[in-house]
Coordinates of C-alpha atoms and ligand atoms in Angstrom, one line a residue:
M1 CA 0.0 0.0 0.0
T2 CA 1.3 3.5 -0.8
A3 CA 2.0 5.6 2.3
R4 CA -0.3 8.5 2.9
I5 CA 1.2 12.0 2.2
P6 CA 0.0 15.0 4.3
A7 CA -0.4 18.1 2.1
T8 CA -1.9 21.5 2.5
L9 CA -4.7 22.6 0.3
I10 CA -5.6 26.2 -0.6
A11 CA -8.6 26.4 -2.9
G12 CA -7.9 30.1 -3.6
D13 CA -10.1 32.9 -4.9
G14 CA -12.3 33.5 -8.0
I15 CA -12.2 30.4 -10.2
G16 CA -10.0 28.7 -7.6
P17 CA -12.6 26.6 -5.8
E18 CA -14.0 25.4 -9.2
I19 CA -10.7 24.3 -10.7
M20 CA -9.6 22.9 -7.3
A21 CA -12.7 20.7 -7.0
A22 CA -12.0 19.5 -10.6
T23 CA -8.3 18.7 -9.7
L24 CA -9.2 16.9 -6.5
T25 CA -11.7 14.8 -8.5
V26 CA -9.0 13.6 -10.9
L27 CA -6.4 13.1 -8.2
E28 CA -9.0 11.0 -6.4
A29 CA -9.6 8.9 -9.5
L30 CA -5.8 8.3 -9.6
Q31 CA -5.9 7.3 -6.0
A32 CA -3.3 9.9 -5.2
P33 CA -2.4 9.3 -1.5
F34 CA -2.6 12.9 -0.3
D35 CA -4.2 13.6 3.1
W36 CA -5.4 17.2 2.6
D37 CA -5.4 19.9 5.2
A38 CA -7.6 22.6 3.9
Q39 CA -6.5 26.2 4.6
V40 CA -7.2 29.7 3.3
A41 CA -5.2 32.6 1.9
G42 CA -5.6 35.7 -0.3
L43 CA -9.1 37.2 -0.4
G44 CA -10.5 34.0 1.1
G45 CA -8.1 34.5 4.0
V46 CA -9.3 38.1 4.5
N47 CA -12.9 37.1 4.4
T48 CA -12.8 34.1 6.7
A49 CA -9.9 34.8 9.0
G50 CA -9.3 38.5 8.6
D51 CA -5.8 37.9 7.2
P52 CA -4.6 37.3 3.6
L53 CA -2.1 34.8 5.0
P54 CA -3.4 33.4 8.3
Q55 CA -0.9 31.8 10.8
A56 CA -2.8 28.5 10.6
T57 CA -2.0 28.3 6.8
L58 CA 1.7 29.0 7.5
D59 CA 1.7 26.4 10.3
S60 CA 0.1 23.8 8.1
I61 CA 2.6 24.2 5.3
R62 CA 5.4 24.3 7.8
K63 CA 4.2 20.9 8.9
T64 CA 3.4 19.2 5.6
R65 CA 6.1 21.0 3.5
L66 CA 3.8 20.4 0.5
A67 CA 0.9 22.3 -0.8
L68 CA -1.5 22.6 -3.8
K69 CA -2.7 26.1 -4.2
G70 CA -5.4 27.8 -6.3
P71 CA -4.9 31.4 -7.5
L72 CA -5.0 34.1 -4.9
E73 CA -6.4 37.6 -5.6
T74 CA -4.1 40.5 -4.9
P75 CA -5.5 44.1 -5.1
S76 CA -3.7 46.3 -7.7
G77 CA -2.2 49.6 -6.5
G78 CA -3.0 49.6 -2.8
G79 CA -4.4 47.0 -0.4
Y80 CA -2.5 44.0 1.1
R81 CA 0.8 42.6 -0.1
S82 CA 0.6 39.5 -2.3
S83 CA 0.1 36.3 -0.3
N84 CA 1.9 34.4 -3.1
V85 CA 5.0 36.6 -2.7
R86 CA 4.8 36.2 1.1
L87 CA 4.5 32.4 0.8
R88 CA 7.6 32.3 -1.4
E89 CA 9.5 34.3 1.2
A90 CA 8.2 32.4 4.2
F91 CA 9.3 29.0 2.7
K92 CA 12.3 30.2 0.7
L93 CA 10.7 28.9 -2.5
Y94 CA 13.6 30.2 -4.6
A95 CA 12.9 28.2 -7.8
N96 CA 9.8 28.5 -9.9
M97 CA 9.5 25.9 -12.7
R98 CA 7.0 26.6 -15.4
P99 CA 6.8 24.1 -18.2
A100 CA 5.0 25.1 -21.5
K101 CA 4.3 22.0 -23.6
T102 CA 1.9 21.7 -26.6
L103 CA -1.1 19.6 -25.6
I104 CA -3.2 20.2 -28.7
P105 CA -1.3 19.6 -31.9
G106 CA -1.8 21.6 -35.1
G107 CA -2.1 25.1 -33.5
R108 CA -0.2 28.2 -34.6
F109 CA 2.8 27.0 -32.6
D110 CA 3.1 23.2 -32.7
K111 CA 5.4 20.9 -30.8
I112 CA 6.4 23.4 -28.2
D113 CA 8.4 22.0 -25.2
L114 CA 9.8 24.9 -23.3
M115 CA 10.9 25.0 -19.7
V116 CA 11.0 28.3 -17.9
F117 CA 12.9 28.6 -14.6
R118 CA 12.2 31.8 -12.7
E119 CA 14.1 33.1 -9.7
N120 CA 11.3 33.4 -7.2
V121 CA 12.4 35.4 -4.1
E122 CA 14.5 38.3 -5.2
G123 CA 14.7 41.1 -7.9
L124 CA 12.4 44.0 -8.7
Y125 CA 9.4 41.8 -8.1
M126 CA 9.6 41.8 -4.3
G127 CA 7.6 45.0 -3.9
Y128 CA 10.2 47.0 -2.0
E129 CA 8.6 50.2 -3.0
H130 CA 7.5 53.6 -1.7
Y131 CA 6.2 57.0 -2.8
I132 CA 7.7 60.3 -2.1
P133 CA 5.1 63.1 -1.7
I134 CA 5.7 66.5 -3.2
D135 CA 3.5 69.4 -2.2
D136 CA -0.1 68.1 -2.2
D137 CA 0.6 65.0 -4.4
P138 CA 1.2 62.0 -2.1
H139 CA 2.3 59.9 -5.1
A140 CA 4.5 62.4 -6.8
V141 CA 7.5 60.0 -7.1
A142 CA 7.5 56.2 -7.0
I143 CA 10.6 54.3 -6.1
A144 CA 11.3 50.5 -6.3
T145 CA 14.4 48.7 -5.1
G146 CA 15.5 45.5 -6.8
V147 CA 17.8 43.2 -4.9
N148 CA 19.6 40.3 -6.5
T149 CA 22.3 38.4 -4.7
R150 CA 25.1 36.1 -5.9
Q151 CA 23.8 33.4 -3.5
G152 CA 20.2 33.8 -4.7
A153 CA 21.3 33.5 -8.4
R154 CA 23.4 30.4 -7.6
H155 CA 20.4 28.7 -5.9
I156 CA 18.1 29.1 -8.9
L157 CA 20.8 28.5 -11.5
D158 CA 22.0 25.3 -9.8
Y159 CA 18.4 24.1 -9.6
A160 CA 17.8 25.0 -13.3
F161 CA 21.0 23.3 -14.5
Q162 CA 20.4 20.2 -12.5
T163 CA 16.8 19.8 -13.4
A164 CA 17.4 20.5 -17.1
I165 CA 20.2 17.9 -17.1
S166 CA 18.0 15.3 -15.3
M167 CA 15.3 15.9 -18.0
G168 CA 17.7 15.3 -20.8
R169 CA 17.6 18.9 -22.0
K170 CA 20.4 20.2 -24.2
K171 CA 20.7 24.0 -23.6
V172 CA 20.0 26.6 -21.0
T173 CA 19.5 30.2 -22.1
V174 CA 19.9 32.9 -19.5
V175 CA 17.5 35.8 -20.1
H176 CA 18.7 39.2 -18.7
K177 CA 18.9 43.0 -19.3
A178 CA 22.6 43.3 -18.4
N179 CA 23.2 45.9 -21.1
I180 CA 21.1 48.4 -19.1
M181 CA 20.6 47.0 -15.6
K182 CA 24.3 46.1 -15.5
A183 CA 24.4 45.3 -11.8
L184 CA 20.9 44.0 -11.0
T185 CA 20.7 41.5 -13.9
G186 CA 24.4 41.5 -14.7
I187 CA 25.1 39.6 -11.4
F188 CA 22.7 36.9 -12.6
L189 CA 24.3 36.5 -16.0
E190 CA 27.8 36.6 -14.6
T191 CA 26.9 33.9 -12.0
A192 CA 25.4 31.7 -14.7
Y193 CA 28.6 31.6 -16.7
Q194 CA 30.7 31.0 -13.5
L195 CA 28.5 28.2 -12.3
H196 CA 28.3 26.6 -15.7
K197 CA 32.1 26.6 -16.0
E198 CA 32.6 25.3 -12.5
K199 CA 30.0 22.4 -12.6
Y200 CA 28.0 21.9 -15.7
A201 CA 30.2 22.5 -18.8
G202 CA 30.1 19.4 -20.9
Q203 CA 26.8 18.3 -19.5
I204 CA 24.5 21.0 -21.0
G205 CA 25.0 24.0 -23.2
L206 CA 24.6 27.6 -22.1
D207 CA 24.0 30.9 -23.9
D208 CA 22.2 34.1 -23.1
V209 CA 19.8 36.6 -24.6
I210 CA 18.5 40.1 -23.7
V211 CA 14.9 39.9 -22.5
D212 CA 13.3 42.2 -25.2
A213 CA 15.0 40.2 -28.0
C214 CA 13.9 37.0 -26.3
C215 CA 10.3 38.0 -26.5
M216 CA 10.6 38.7 -30.2
K217 CA 12.4 35.5 -30.8
L218 CA 9.9 33.5 -28.8
V219 CA 7.1 34.7 -31.0
I220 CA 9.0 34.3 -34.3
N221 CA 10.7 31.0 -33.6
P222 CA 10.1 29.5 -30.2
W223 CA 11.7 26.2 -31.2
Q224 CA 15.2 27.8 -31.0
F225 CA 14.9 27.7 -27.2
D226 CA 15.0 24.7 -24.9
T227 CA 15.3 25.9 -21.3
L228 CA 15.1 29.5 -20.1
V229 CA 16.3 30.7 -16.7
T230 CA 15.8 34.3 -15.6
T231 CA 15.2 36.7 -12.8
N232 CA 11.9 37.1 -11.0
L233 CA 10.1 39.8 -13.0
F234 CA 11.3 38.7 -16.4
G235 CA 10.3 35.1 -15.5
D236 CA 6.8 36.2 -14.5
I237 CA 6.3 37.8 -17.9
L238 CA 8.1 35.3 -20.1
S239 CA 6.3 32.3 -18.6
D240 CA 2.9 33.9 -19.5
L241 CA 4.3 34.5 -23.0
A242 CA 5.3 30.8 -23.1
A243 CA 1.8 29.8 -21.9
G244 CA 0.3 31.8 -24.8
L245 CA 2.4 29.7 -27.2
V246 CA 0.7 26.5 -26.0
G247 CA -2.9 27.7 -25.9
G248 CA -3.1 30.2 -23.1
L249 CA -3.0 30.5 -19.4
G250 CA -5.4 27.6 -18.9
M251 CA -2.6 25.2 -19.9
A252 CA 0.3 26.3 -17.8
P253 CA 1.3 24.8 -14.4
G254 CA 4.0 26.0 -12.0
A255 CA 6.0 24.5 -9.2
N256 CA 7.5 26.6 -6.4
I257 CA 10.4 24.7 -5.0
G258 CA 12.4 25.7 -1.9
Q259 CA 14.4 24.8 1.1
D260 CA 11.5 24.4 3.4
A261 CA 8.5 23.4 1.2
A262 CA 7.2 22.9 -2.3
I263 CA 4.0 24.6 -3.5
F264 CA 2.2 23.7 -6.7
E265 CA -0.2 26.0 -8.6
A266 CA -1.5 27.2 -11.9
V267 CA 0.4 30.1 -13.6
H268 CA -2.8 32.0 -14.1
G269 CA -4.7 34.2 -11.6
S270 CA -8.2 34.0 -10.1
A271 CA -9.9 35.1 -13.4
P272 CA -12.7 37.1 -11.7
D273 CA -14.3 37.7 -15.1
I274 CA -15.4 34.1 -15.4
A275 CA -15.5 33.1 -11.7
G276 CA -18.6 31.2 -10.6
K277 CA -19.7 30.4 -14.2
G278 CA -18.4 26.8 -14.2
I279 CA -16.5 27.4 -17.5
A280 CA -12.9 27.7 -16.3
N281 CA -10.3 25.5 -17.8
P282 CA -8.9 23.3 -15.0
I283 CA -6.0 21.9 -16.9
A284 CA -3.3 24.2 -15.5
L285 CA -4.1 23.2 -11.9
M286 CA -4.5 19.6 -12.9
L287 CA -1.1 19.7 -14.5
A288 CA 0.2 21.4 -11.3
G289 CA -1.2 18.3 -9.5
G290 CA 0.8 16.2 -12.0
L291 CA 4.0 18.1 -11.0
M292 CA 3.2 17.5 -7.4
L293 CA 2.9 13.8 -8.1
D294 CA 6.3 13.9 -9.8
H295 CA 7.7 15.7 -6.8
V296 CA 6.6 12.9 -4.4
R297 CA 8.0 10.4 -7.0
L298 CA 4.6 9.0 -8.1
H299 CA 5.7 9.4 -11.7
D300 CA 3.4 6.7 -13.0
K301 CA 0.3 8.5 -11.7
A302 CA 1.6 11.9 -13.0
Q303 CA 2.1 10.3 -16.4
R304 CA -1.4 8.7 -16.4
L305 CA -2.9 12.1 -15.6
R306 CA -1.1 13.9 -18.4
Q307 CA -2.1 11.1 -20.8
A308 CA -5.7 11.3 -19.7
I309 CA -5.8 15.1 -20.3
S310 CA -4.2 14.7 -23.7
E311 CA -6.7 12.0 -24.7
T312 CA -9.6 14.1 -23.4
L313 CA -8.5 17.1 -25.5
N314 CA -7.5 15.3 -28.6
A315 CA -9.2 11.9 -29.0
D316 CA -12.5 12.9 -27.3
G317 CA -12.4 16.5 -28.4
V318 CA -13.7 17.7 -25.0
R319 CA -12.4 21.3 -24.5
T320 CA -13.4 24.3 -22.5
G321 CA -14.4 27.7 -24.0
D322 CA -10.9 29.2 -23.8
L323 CA -9.7 26.4 -26.1
G324 CA -12.6 26.9 -28.6
G325 CA -14.8 24.1 -27.1
K326 CA -18.1 24.1 -25.4
A327 CA -17.4 21.9 -22.3
S328 CA -17.9 23.1 -18.8
T329 CA -15.3 22.6 -16.1
K330 CA -17.4 19.6 -14.9
D331 CA -17.8 18.1 -18.4
F332 CA -14.0 18.3 -18.9
T333 CA -13.3 16.8 -15.5
D334 CA -15.8 13.9 -16.0
A335 CA -14.1 13.1 -19.3
V336 CA -10.6 13.1 -17.8
V337 CA -11.9 10.8 -15.0
A338 CA -13.3 8.4 -17.6
R339 CA -10.0 8.3 -19.3
I340 CA -8.1 7.7 -16.0
R341 CA -10.5 4.8 -15.2
H342 CA -9.6 3.1 -18.5
S343 CA -5.8 3.7 -18.2
Ligands
LIG401 P1 -5.8 36.0 -14.7 O1 -4.8 35.0 -15.0 O2 -6.7 35.7 -13.6 O3 -6.8 36.2 -16.0 C1 -6.3 36.6 -17.3 C2 -7.3 36.2 -18.4 O4 -7.1 34.8 -18.6 C3 -8.7 36.4 -18.0 O5 -9.4 36.8 -19.2 C4 -9.2 35.1 -17.5 O6 -10.6 34.8 -17.7 C5 -8.4 34.1 -18.4 N1 -8.1 32.9 -17.6 C6 -7.2 32.7 -16.6 N2 -7.2 31.5 -16.2 C7 -8.2 30.8 -16.9 C8 -8.7 29.5 -16.9 N3 -8.2 28.6 -16.0 N4 -9.6 29.1 -17.8 C9 -10.1 30.1 -18.7 N5 -9.7 31.3 -18.7 C10 -8.7 31.7 -17.9 O7 -5.1 37.4 -14.6 P2 -5.6 38.8 -14.0 O8 -7.0 39.0 -14.4 O9 -4.6 39.7 -14.3 O10 -5.6 38.6 -12.4 C11 -6.7 38.3 -11.6 C12 -6.3 38.2 -10.1 O11 -5.4 37.0 -10.0 C13 -5.4 39.4 -9.6 O12 -5.9 39.6 -8.3 C14 -4.0 38.8 -9.6 O13 -3.2 39.4 -8.6 C15 -4.2 37.4 -9.3 N6 -3.1 36.5 -9.7 C16 -2.8 35.4 -8.9 C17 -1.9 34.5 -9.3 C18 -1.6 33.4 -8.4 O14 -2.2 33.2 -7.4 N7 -0.6 32.5 -8.7 C19 -1.3 34.6 -10.6 C20 -1.6 35.7 -11.4 C21 -2.6 36.6 -11.0

């Protein structure tokens, strides 16, 4: 019998509860041995516990060291600080792995198999920001501080090189803006070449590209890239671009890996525009469940899940609206479960 695995569950905001219910249904069909401890965060945390990241949620993850998380709403401009960013800080989740792989053949970009590794706890993304008031304008000047460290760069780069090599990948491309942000992103580029020379030369190739050129190249010829590794903000943007190449945000999962825990999630947000309608595409969160199964070395179940999703999309032609289909979240989930039962 497979040992039970305690794990924290955060359904999240907006479409979160709908796609989480779908994901739990397929994990159940796979007999995934997770013992879930349900907790709240984001807007759900504010509404039910008066806190966007309640202590009970932190305590649960500290205990289980493993979580599946739906999208969490973060107010733009003002309001509370992102619970996602705080979770990454709290558990030192320094590596964010976001695979983008074609699931539906024959689209505008076919046979995409890109891996994006994003530094997850440093850089301009951390929200170290303030305003300077002048006269009667409290927001006259805005200042943001970006911090990248040699040690932080080594952490994510080491993880990216090792994971890419273990996956049989051939080339890592560092994405940066070291021509302009010579210190902030230069340190990342410099560390990548140092580390490659020290530990990985001969095992995997390394080159680099400036972030603006990378965006253009990804749209013109994405097949020239294999594995991208980059700083926090660029990784946030590039991984959405990569998701767009494979059919949109509904298809892109992410793994946040760190010293003290691993948290799996969809790349997309809480999609308030379609929340509660039962039409959200649950694939990204289901695939995040697949990455979580891989993480606990249940590769066979992870593979069955990916296969069932692919067959549902392609052999059965069951697709949600964002993919041009008519299926509801539940229709799609039922079809995946049927495929799992026959696998
Ligand atoms: P979003 O990703 O929620 O939505 C962007 C667009 O993609 C919307 O049109 C939405 O309907 C569509 N979309 C997203 N996921 C979909 C799915 N599974 N199926 C079908 N369509 C889908 O981005 P946003 O609107 O910029 O952000 C909304 C909220 O989510 C914000 O509060 C933001 O801070 C938060 N957010 C959270 C996370 C996270 O928790 N990891 C990530 C990104 C954004």
